[in-house]
Coordinates of C-alpha atoms in Angstrom, one line a residue:
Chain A
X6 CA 169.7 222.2 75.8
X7 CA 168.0 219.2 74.4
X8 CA 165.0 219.4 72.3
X9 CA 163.5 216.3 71.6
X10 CA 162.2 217.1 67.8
X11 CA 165.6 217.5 67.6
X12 CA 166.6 215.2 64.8
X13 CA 163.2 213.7 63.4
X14 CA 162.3 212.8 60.1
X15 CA 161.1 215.1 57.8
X16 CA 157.8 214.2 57.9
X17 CA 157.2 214.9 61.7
X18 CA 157.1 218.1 60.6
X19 CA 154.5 220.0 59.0
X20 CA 156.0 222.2 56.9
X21 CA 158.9 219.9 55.6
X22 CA 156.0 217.4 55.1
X23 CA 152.8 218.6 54.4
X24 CA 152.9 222.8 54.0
X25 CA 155.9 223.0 51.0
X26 CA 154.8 219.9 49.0
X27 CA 152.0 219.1 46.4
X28 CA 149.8 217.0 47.5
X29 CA 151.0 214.1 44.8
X30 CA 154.4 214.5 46.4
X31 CA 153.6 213.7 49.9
X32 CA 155.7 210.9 51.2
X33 CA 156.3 208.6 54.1
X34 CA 152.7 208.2 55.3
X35 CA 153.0 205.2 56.2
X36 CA 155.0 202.5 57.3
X37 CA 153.7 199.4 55.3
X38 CA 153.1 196.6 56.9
X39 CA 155.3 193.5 55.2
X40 CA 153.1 191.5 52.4
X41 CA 154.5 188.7 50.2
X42 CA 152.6 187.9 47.4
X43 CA 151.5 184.3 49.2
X44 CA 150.0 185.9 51.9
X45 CA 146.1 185.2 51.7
X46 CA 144.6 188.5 51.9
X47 CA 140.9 188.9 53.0
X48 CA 138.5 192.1 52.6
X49 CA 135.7 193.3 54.5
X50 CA 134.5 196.3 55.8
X51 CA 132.5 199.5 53.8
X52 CA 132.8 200.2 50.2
X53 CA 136.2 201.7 50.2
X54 CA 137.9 198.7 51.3
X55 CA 136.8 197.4 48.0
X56 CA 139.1 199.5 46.7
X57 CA 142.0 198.0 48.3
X58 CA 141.2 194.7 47.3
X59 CA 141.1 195.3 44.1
X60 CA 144.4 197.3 44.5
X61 CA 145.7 194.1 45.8
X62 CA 144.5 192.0 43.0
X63 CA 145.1 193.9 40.4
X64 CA 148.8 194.2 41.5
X65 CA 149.0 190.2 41.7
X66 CA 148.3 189.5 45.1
X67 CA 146.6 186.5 46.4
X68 CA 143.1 188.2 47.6
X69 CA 141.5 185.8 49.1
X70 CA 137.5 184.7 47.6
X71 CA 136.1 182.1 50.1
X72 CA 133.0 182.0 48.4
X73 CA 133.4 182.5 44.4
X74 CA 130.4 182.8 42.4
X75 CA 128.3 179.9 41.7
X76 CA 128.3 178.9 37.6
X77 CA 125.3 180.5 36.9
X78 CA 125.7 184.1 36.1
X79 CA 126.4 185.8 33.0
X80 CA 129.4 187.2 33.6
X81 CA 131.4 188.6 36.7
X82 CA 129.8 191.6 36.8
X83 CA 126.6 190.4 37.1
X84 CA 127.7 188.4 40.2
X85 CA 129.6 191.3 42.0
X86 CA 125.4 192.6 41.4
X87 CA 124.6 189.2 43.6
X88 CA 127.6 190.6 46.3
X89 CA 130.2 187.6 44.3
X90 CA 133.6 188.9 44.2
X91 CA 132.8 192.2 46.2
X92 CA 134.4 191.1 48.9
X93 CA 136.5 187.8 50.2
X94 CA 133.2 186.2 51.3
X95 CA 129.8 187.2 50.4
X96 CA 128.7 189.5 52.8
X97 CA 128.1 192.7 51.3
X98 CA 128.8 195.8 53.4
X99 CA 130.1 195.3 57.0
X100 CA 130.0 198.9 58.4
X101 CA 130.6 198.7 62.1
X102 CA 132.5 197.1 64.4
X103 CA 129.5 195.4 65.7
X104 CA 128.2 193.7 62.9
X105 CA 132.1 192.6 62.3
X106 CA 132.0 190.5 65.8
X107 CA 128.9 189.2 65.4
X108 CA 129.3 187.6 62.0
X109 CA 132.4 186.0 63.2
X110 CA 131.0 184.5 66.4
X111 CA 127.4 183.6 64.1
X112 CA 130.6 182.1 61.7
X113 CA 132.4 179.9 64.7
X114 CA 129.1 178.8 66.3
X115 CA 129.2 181.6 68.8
X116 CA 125.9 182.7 68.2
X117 CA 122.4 182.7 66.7
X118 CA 120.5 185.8 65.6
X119 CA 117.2 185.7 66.3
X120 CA 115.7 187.8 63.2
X121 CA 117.3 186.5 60.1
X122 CA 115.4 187.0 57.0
X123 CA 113.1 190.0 56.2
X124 CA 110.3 190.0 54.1
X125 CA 109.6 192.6 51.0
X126 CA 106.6 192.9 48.8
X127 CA 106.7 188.7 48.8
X128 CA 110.2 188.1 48.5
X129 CA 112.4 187.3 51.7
X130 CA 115.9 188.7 52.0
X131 CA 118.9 188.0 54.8
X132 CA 118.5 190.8 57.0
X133 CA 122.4 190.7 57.9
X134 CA 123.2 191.3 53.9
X135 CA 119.6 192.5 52.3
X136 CA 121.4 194.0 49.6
X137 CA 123.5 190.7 48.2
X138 CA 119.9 189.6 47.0
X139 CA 118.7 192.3 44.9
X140 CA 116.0 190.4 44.0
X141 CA 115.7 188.3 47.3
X142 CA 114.3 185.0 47.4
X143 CA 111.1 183.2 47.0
X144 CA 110.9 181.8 50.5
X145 CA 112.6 181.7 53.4
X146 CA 114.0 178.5 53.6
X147 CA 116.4 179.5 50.8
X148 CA 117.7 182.3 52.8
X149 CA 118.6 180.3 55.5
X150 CA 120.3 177.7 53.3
X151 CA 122.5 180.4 51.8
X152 CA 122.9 181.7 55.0
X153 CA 124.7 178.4 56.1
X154 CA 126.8 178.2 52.8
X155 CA 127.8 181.6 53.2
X156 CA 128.9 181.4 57.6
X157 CA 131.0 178.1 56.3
X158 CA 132.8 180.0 54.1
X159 CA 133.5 183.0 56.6
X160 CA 134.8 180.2 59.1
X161 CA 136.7 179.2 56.3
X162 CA 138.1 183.1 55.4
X163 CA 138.8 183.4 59.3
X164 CA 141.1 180.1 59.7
X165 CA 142.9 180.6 56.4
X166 CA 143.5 184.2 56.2
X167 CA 147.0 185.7 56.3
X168 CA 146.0 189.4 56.6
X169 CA 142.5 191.1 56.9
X170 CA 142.0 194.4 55.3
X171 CA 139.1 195.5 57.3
X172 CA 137.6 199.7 56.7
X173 CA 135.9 200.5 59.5
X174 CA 132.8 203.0 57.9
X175 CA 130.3 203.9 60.5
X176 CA 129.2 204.0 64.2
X177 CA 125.4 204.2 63.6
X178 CA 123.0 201.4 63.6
X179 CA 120.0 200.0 64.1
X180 CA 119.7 196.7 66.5
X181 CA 117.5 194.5 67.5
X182 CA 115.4 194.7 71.0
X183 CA 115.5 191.2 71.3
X184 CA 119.2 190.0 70.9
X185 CA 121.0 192.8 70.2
X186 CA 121.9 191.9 66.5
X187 CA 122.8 194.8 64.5
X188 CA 121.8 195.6 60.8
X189 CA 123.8 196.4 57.8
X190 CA 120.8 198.5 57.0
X191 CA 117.9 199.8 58.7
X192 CA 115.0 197.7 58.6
X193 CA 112.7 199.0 55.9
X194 CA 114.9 200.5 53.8
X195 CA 116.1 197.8 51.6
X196 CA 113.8 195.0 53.4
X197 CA 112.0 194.2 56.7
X198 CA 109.7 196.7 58.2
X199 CA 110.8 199.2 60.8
X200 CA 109.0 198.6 64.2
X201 CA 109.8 200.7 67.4
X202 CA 109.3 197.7 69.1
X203 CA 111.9 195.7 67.7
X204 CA 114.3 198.1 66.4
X205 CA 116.5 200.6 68.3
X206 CA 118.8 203.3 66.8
X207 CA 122.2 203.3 68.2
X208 CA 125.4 205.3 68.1
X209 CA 128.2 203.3 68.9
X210 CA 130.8 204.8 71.7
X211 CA 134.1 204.8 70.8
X212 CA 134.9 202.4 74.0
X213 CA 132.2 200.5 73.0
X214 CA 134.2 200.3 69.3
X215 CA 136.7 199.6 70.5
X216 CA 135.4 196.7 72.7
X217 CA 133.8 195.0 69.6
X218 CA 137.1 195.1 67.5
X219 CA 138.9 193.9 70.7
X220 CA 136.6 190.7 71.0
X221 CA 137.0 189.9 67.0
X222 CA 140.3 190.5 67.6
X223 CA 140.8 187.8 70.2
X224 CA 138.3 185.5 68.4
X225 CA 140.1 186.0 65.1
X226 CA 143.5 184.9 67.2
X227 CA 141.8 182.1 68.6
X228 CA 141.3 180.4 65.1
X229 CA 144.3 181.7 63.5
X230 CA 147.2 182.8 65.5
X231 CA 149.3 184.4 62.5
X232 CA 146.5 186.6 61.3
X233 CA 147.3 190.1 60.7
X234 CA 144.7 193.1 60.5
X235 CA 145.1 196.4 58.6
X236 CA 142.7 198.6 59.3
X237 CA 141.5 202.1 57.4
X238 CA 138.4 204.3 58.0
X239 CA 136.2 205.2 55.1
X240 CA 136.3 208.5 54.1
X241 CA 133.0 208.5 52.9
X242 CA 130.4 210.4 54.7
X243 CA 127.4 209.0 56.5
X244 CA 124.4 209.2 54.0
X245 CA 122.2 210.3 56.6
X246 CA 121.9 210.1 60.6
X247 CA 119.5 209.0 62.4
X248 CA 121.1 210.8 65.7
X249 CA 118.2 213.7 65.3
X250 CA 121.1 216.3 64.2
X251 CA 123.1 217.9 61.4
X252 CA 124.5 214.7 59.3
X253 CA 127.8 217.0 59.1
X254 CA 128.7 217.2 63.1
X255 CA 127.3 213.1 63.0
X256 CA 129.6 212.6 60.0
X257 CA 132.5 214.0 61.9
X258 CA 131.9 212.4 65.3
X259 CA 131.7 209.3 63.6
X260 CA 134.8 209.4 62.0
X261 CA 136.8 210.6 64.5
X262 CA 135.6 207.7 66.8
X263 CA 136.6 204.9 63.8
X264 CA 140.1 206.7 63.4
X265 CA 140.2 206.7 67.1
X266 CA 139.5 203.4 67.9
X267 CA 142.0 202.1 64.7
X268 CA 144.8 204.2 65.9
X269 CA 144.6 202.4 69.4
X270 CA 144.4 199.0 68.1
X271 CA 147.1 199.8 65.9
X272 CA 149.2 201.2 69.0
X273 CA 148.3 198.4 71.4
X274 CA 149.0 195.4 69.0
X275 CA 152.4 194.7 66.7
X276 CA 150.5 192.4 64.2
X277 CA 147.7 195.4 64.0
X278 CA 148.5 198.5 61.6
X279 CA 146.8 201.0 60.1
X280 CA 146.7 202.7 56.7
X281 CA 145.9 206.4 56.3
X282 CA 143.5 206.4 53.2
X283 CA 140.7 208.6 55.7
X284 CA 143.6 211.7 55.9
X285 CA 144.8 211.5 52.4
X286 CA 140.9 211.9 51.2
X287 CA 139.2 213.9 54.2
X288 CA 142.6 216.1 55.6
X289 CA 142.4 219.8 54.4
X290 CA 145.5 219.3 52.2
X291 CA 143.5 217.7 49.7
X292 CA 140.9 220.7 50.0
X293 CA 137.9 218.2 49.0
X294 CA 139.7 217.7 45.4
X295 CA 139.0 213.9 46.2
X296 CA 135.3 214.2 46.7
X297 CA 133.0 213.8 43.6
X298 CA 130.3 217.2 43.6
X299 CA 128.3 215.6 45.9
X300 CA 131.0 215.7 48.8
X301 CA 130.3 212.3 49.7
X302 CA 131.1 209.7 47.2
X303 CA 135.5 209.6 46.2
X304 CA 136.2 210.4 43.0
X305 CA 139.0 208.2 41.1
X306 CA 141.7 210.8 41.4
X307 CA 141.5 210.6 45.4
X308 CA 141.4 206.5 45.1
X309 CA 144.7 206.4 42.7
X310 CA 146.8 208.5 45.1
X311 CA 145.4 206.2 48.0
X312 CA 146.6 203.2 46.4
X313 CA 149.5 205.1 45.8
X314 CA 150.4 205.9 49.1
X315 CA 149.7 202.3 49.5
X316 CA 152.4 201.1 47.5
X317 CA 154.9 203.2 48.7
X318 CA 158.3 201.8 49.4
X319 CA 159.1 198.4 49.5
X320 CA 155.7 197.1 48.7
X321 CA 156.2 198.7 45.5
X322 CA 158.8 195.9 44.6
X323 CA 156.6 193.2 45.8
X324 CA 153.7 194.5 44.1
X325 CA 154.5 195.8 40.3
X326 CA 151.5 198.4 39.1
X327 CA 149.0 196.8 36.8
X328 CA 149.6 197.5 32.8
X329 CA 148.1 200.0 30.8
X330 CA 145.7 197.7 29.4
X331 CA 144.6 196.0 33.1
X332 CA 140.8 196.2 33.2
X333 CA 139.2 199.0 35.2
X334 CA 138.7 198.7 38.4
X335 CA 134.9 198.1 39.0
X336 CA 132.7 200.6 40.5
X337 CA 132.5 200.3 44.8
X338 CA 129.3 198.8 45.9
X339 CA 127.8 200.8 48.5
X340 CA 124.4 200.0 50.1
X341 CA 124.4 202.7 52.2
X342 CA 123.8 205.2 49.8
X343 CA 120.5 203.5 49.1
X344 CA 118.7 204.3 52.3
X345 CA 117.1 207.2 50.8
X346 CA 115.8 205.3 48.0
X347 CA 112.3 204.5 50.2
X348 CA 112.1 207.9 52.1
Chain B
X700 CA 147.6 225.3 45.3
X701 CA 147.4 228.7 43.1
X702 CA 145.0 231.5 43.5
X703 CA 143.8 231.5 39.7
X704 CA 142.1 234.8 40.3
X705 CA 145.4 236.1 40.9
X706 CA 147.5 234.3 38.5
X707 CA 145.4 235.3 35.2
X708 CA 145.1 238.7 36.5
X709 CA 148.6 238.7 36.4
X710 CA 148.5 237.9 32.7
X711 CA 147.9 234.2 30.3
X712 CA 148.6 232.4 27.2
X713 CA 146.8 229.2 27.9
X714 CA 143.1 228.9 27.0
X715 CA 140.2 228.4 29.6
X716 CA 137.1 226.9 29.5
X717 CA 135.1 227.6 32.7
X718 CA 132.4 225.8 33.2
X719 CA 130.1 226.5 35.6
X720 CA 126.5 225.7 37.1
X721 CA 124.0 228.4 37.7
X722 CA 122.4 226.7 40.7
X723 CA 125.8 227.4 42.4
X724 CA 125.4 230.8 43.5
X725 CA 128.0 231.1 45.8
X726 CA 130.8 230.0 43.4
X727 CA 129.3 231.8 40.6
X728 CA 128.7 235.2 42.8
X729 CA 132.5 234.3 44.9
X730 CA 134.5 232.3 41.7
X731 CA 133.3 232.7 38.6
X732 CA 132.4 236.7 38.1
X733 CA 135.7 237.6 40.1
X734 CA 137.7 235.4 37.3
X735 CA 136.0 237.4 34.5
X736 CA 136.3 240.5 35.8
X737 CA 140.5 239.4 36.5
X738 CA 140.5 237.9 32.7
X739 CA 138.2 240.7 30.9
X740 CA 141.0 243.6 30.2
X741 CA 143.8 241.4 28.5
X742 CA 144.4 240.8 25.2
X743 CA 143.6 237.0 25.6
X744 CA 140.4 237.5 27.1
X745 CA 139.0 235.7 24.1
X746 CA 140.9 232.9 25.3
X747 CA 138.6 232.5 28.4
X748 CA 135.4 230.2 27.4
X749 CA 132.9 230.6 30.1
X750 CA 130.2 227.7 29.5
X751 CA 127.2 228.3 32.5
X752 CA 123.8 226.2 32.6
X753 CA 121.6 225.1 34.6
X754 CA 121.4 221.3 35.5
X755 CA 118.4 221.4 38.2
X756 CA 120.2 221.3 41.0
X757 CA 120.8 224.5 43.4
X758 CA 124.2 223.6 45.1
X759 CA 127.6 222.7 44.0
X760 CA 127.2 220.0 42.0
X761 CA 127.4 219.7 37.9
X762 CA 126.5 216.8 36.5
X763 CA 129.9 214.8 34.7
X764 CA 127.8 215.0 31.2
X765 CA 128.5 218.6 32.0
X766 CA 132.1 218.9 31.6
X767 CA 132.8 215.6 30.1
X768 CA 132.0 217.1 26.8
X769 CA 134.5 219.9 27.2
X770 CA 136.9 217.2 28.4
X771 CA 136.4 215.4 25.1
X772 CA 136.3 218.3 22.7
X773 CA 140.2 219.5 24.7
X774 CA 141.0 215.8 23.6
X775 CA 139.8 216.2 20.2
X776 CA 140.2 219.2 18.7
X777 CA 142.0 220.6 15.9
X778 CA 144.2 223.1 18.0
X779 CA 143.8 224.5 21.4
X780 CA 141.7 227.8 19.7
X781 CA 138.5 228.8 20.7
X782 CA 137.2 228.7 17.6
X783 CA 138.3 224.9 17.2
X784 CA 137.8 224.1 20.6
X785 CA 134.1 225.9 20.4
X786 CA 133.6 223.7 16.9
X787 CA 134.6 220.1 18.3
X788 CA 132.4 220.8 21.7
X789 CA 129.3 221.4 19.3
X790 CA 129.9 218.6 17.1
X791 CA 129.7 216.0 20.6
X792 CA 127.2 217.9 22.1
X793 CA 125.1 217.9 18.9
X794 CA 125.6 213.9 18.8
X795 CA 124.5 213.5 21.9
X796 CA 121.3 215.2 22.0
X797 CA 120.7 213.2 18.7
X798 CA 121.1 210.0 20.7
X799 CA 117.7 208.0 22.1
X800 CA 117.1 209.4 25.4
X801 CA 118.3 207.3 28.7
X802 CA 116.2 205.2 30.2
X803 CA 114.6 206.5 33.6
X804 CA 116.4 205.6 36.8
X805 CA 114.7 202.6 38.8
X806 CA 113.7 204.5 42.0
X807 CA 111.5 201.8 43.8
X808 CA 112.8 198.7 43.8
X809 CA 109.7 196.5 43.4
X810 CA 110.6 193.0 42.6
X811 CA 107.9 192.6 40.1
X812 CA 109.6 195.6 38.5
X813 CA 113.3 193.9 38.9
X814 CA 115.3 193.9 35.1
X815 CA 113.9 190.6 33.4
X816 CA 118.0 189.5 33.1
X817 CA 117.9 190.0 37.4
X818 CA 115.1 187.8 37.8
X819 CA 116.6 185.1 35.5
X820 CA 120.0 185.4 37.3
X821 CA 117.9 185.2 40.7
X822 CA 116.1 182.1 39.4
X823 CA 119.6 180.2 38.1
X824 CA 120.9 180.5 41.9
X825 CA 117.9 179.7 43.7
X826 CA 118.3 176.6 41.5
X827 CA 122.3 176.3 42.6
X828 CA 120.9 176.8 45.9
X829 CA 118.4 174.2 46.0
X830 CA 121.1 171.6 44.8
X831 CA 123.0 172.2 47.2
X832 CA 120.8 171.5 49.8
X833 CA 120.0 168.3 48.2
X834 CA 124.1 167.9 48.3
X835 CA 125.0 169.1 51.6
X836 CA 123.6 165.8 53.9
X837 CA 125.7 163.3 51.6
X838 CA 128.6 165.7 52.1
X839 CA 128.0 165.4 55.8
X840 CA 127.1 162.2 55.6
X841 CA 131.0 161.5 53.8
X842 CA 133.0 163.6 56.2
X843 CA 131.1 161.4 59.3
X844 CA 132.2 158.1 57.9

């Protein structure tokens, strides 16, 4: 009689693999994808895939910054405050799928949003990155001109990249009525003035996911044939929903449409993989060890065994760990969390 | 991952500090009194610190200033005794309350009220910015001819 477990790797199986080892001793979570320490690696996505950036960086790769800080700050952490350095261009926080497709296509000329810069208190902000601008601008001309630097250098990130680490954090959002441009943030929260009128709330399907992904997918291809895309799903709950129920259920069904969605793509496409940082955090092996007390935000314990699942097997050799006296990694940027900061 | 209900019922040599909010009900009412009660008929019972207090929240949550004292005062003191332990956690905690008070948190965040070095840094790239427009047309201008 043939059984067709027959034979598998210890870590098909639960108990081999998960039940009789310590969490720290889990193994084999992954396959890595290959990475030399040429390839041009790019970032986007929600907070936590700051994390792997700085991972990268820290570790000697060549992360990729298509728009570096302009010489006028203090210091570099006062430009990660303008969104410098946060990521591999200045976008701040690029939580759905959505808002991923439509900054390429805005990017390669594809498209024009129609309600750019939002006003607050007599300073004007980018609507599709409010929060790079903490103190926004003084007119609205200037936001449009550092609009236009910013889409060259995202053009620029898209052609040249060699591999996109892109976390995939969340399926609500709020549109507009007119174009159908989605928001980093809802309007009036850190900028902009919610209107009924205007703005809608959606919840993004996991088809409908998984049709935005598809189409950056193809336009990414289109630019750059050789570009490779590892995708992870934030672990990080949703600060609040806006779907009119419990944010726990919303947080979930969220979630498990992202993981969804990057397990398909990863299925569906050799030069797409995916990275299991969302289980090592959220599974029920780590018991919520990983969480800081407010369940939500990862502490630095759960983000040091992700980055060492990361560097598991032969990326290890590529990448040697940082030294004891490497700077500290700087804290994740998250704007989400601010969106109860007007309630 | 251990039941330590169990396992220091069972007997210890190692010394605990338990710290634990009193806004947490349920770990206090499900956690902490079932721990005592395991601890509070062996001879190292003394060993067991249990540090409660209240930090204005009612939920599981304790603030990090909470336990990062304890953390420092394991780090610091003399030996692993209560006594010593209960000396080098009063010493920091004593320094700290002598300290100037934080600032309060920012919670609107009105321009005009924006930290003076913000502002500045916001000026400095408006200026970058502004050059830049000023720059961009000869760029264009080059990569044409």
């Amino acid at each position: 009689m043939h059984n067709p477990y027959r034979g598998r790797e210890p870590r098909a199986f639960w108990n081999s693999a998960v039940a009789e080892r310590h969490l720290a001793d889990m193994a084999d979570l992954w396959d890595p994808i290959a990475l030399h320490p040429d390839d041009r690696i790019a970032t986007a996505g929600s907070c936590f895939a700051q994390h792997i950036g700085n991972a990268l960086a820290a570790r000697g790769a060549h992360f990729l910054d298509c728009e570096p800080p302009p010489p006028v700050f203090a210091d570099a952490a006062e430009a990660r405050r303008f969104g410098y350095g946060v990521f591999s261009c200045r976008y701040g926080n690029v939580y759905t799928a959505r808002q991923m497709l439509q900054l390429a296509q805005e990017a390669l000329g594809l498209r024009r949003p129609a309600d750019v810069v939002w006003e607050r208190e007599g300073r004007f902000y980018d609507a599709l990155r409010p929060a790079v601008d903490p103190a926004g601008h003084a007119n609205a001309d200037t936001v449009l001109l550092a609009r236009r630097l910013h889409l060259g250098a995202v053009r620029t990130m898209l052609e040249t990249m060699d591999v996109m680490v892109f976390t995939l954090g969340l399926t609500e959002c709020w549109e507009s009525q007119v174009d159908g441009t989605v928001y980093p943030t809802a309007p009036g929260t850190l900028a902009g003035s919610f209107d009924p009128a205007a703005h809608a709330f959606r919840n993004l399907r996991h088809g409908e996911v998984l049709a935005d992904m598809a189409a950056f997918w193809a336009l990414l291809k289109e630019v750059n044939p050789d570009a490779r895309l590892l995708l992870t799903v934030s672990p990080v709950p949703l600060m609040a929903t806006a779907g009119g129920g419990h944010v726990l259920p919303a947080t979930v069904y969220s979630k498990s449409v992202l993981r969804a969605v990057a397990g398909d793509l990863a299925a569906d496409h050799s030069d797409i993989a995916y990275f299991p940082s969302y289980e090592i955090i959220t599974g029920h092996p780590s018991r919520g060890m990983f969480f800081n007390p407010d369940l939500r935000t990862v502490n630095a314990m759960g983000v040091d065994l992700v980055m060492r699942q990361f560097f598991a097997g032969p990326l290890a050799s590529v990448f040697a760990p940082p030294g004891r006296l490497a700077k500290p990694e700087p804290e994740a940027i998250c704007e989400e969390g601010r969106i109860t900061e007007t309630l | 991952m251990a039941d330590c209900t169990a396992l220091y019922a069972a007997g210890f040599r190692s010394t605990v500090i338990y710290a634990q909010s009193m806004g947490d009900r349920h770990h206090w009412r499900a956690h902490m009194l079932p721990f005592a009660a395991a601890v509070s008929g062996h001879a190292n019972a003394d060993r067991a610190l249990f540090h409660t207090d209240f930090h204005g929240v009612h939920g599981h949550s304790l603030p990090r200033e909470a336990y990062a004292d304890w953390l420092r005062a394991a780090v610091i003191s003399a030996s692993a005794s209560p006594a010593d332990l209960l000396d080098a956690w009063h010493s920091l905690r004593h320094r700290r309350d002598a300290a100037p008070a934080p600032e309060p948190r920012q919670e609107r965040r009105d321009p005009a009220a924006m930290p003076a070095d913000l502002m500045a840094a916001s000026s400095r790239l408006e200026a970058w910015l502004a050059r830049q427009q000023i720059a961009t047309p000869v760029a264009q201008a080059k990569e044409a001819a």
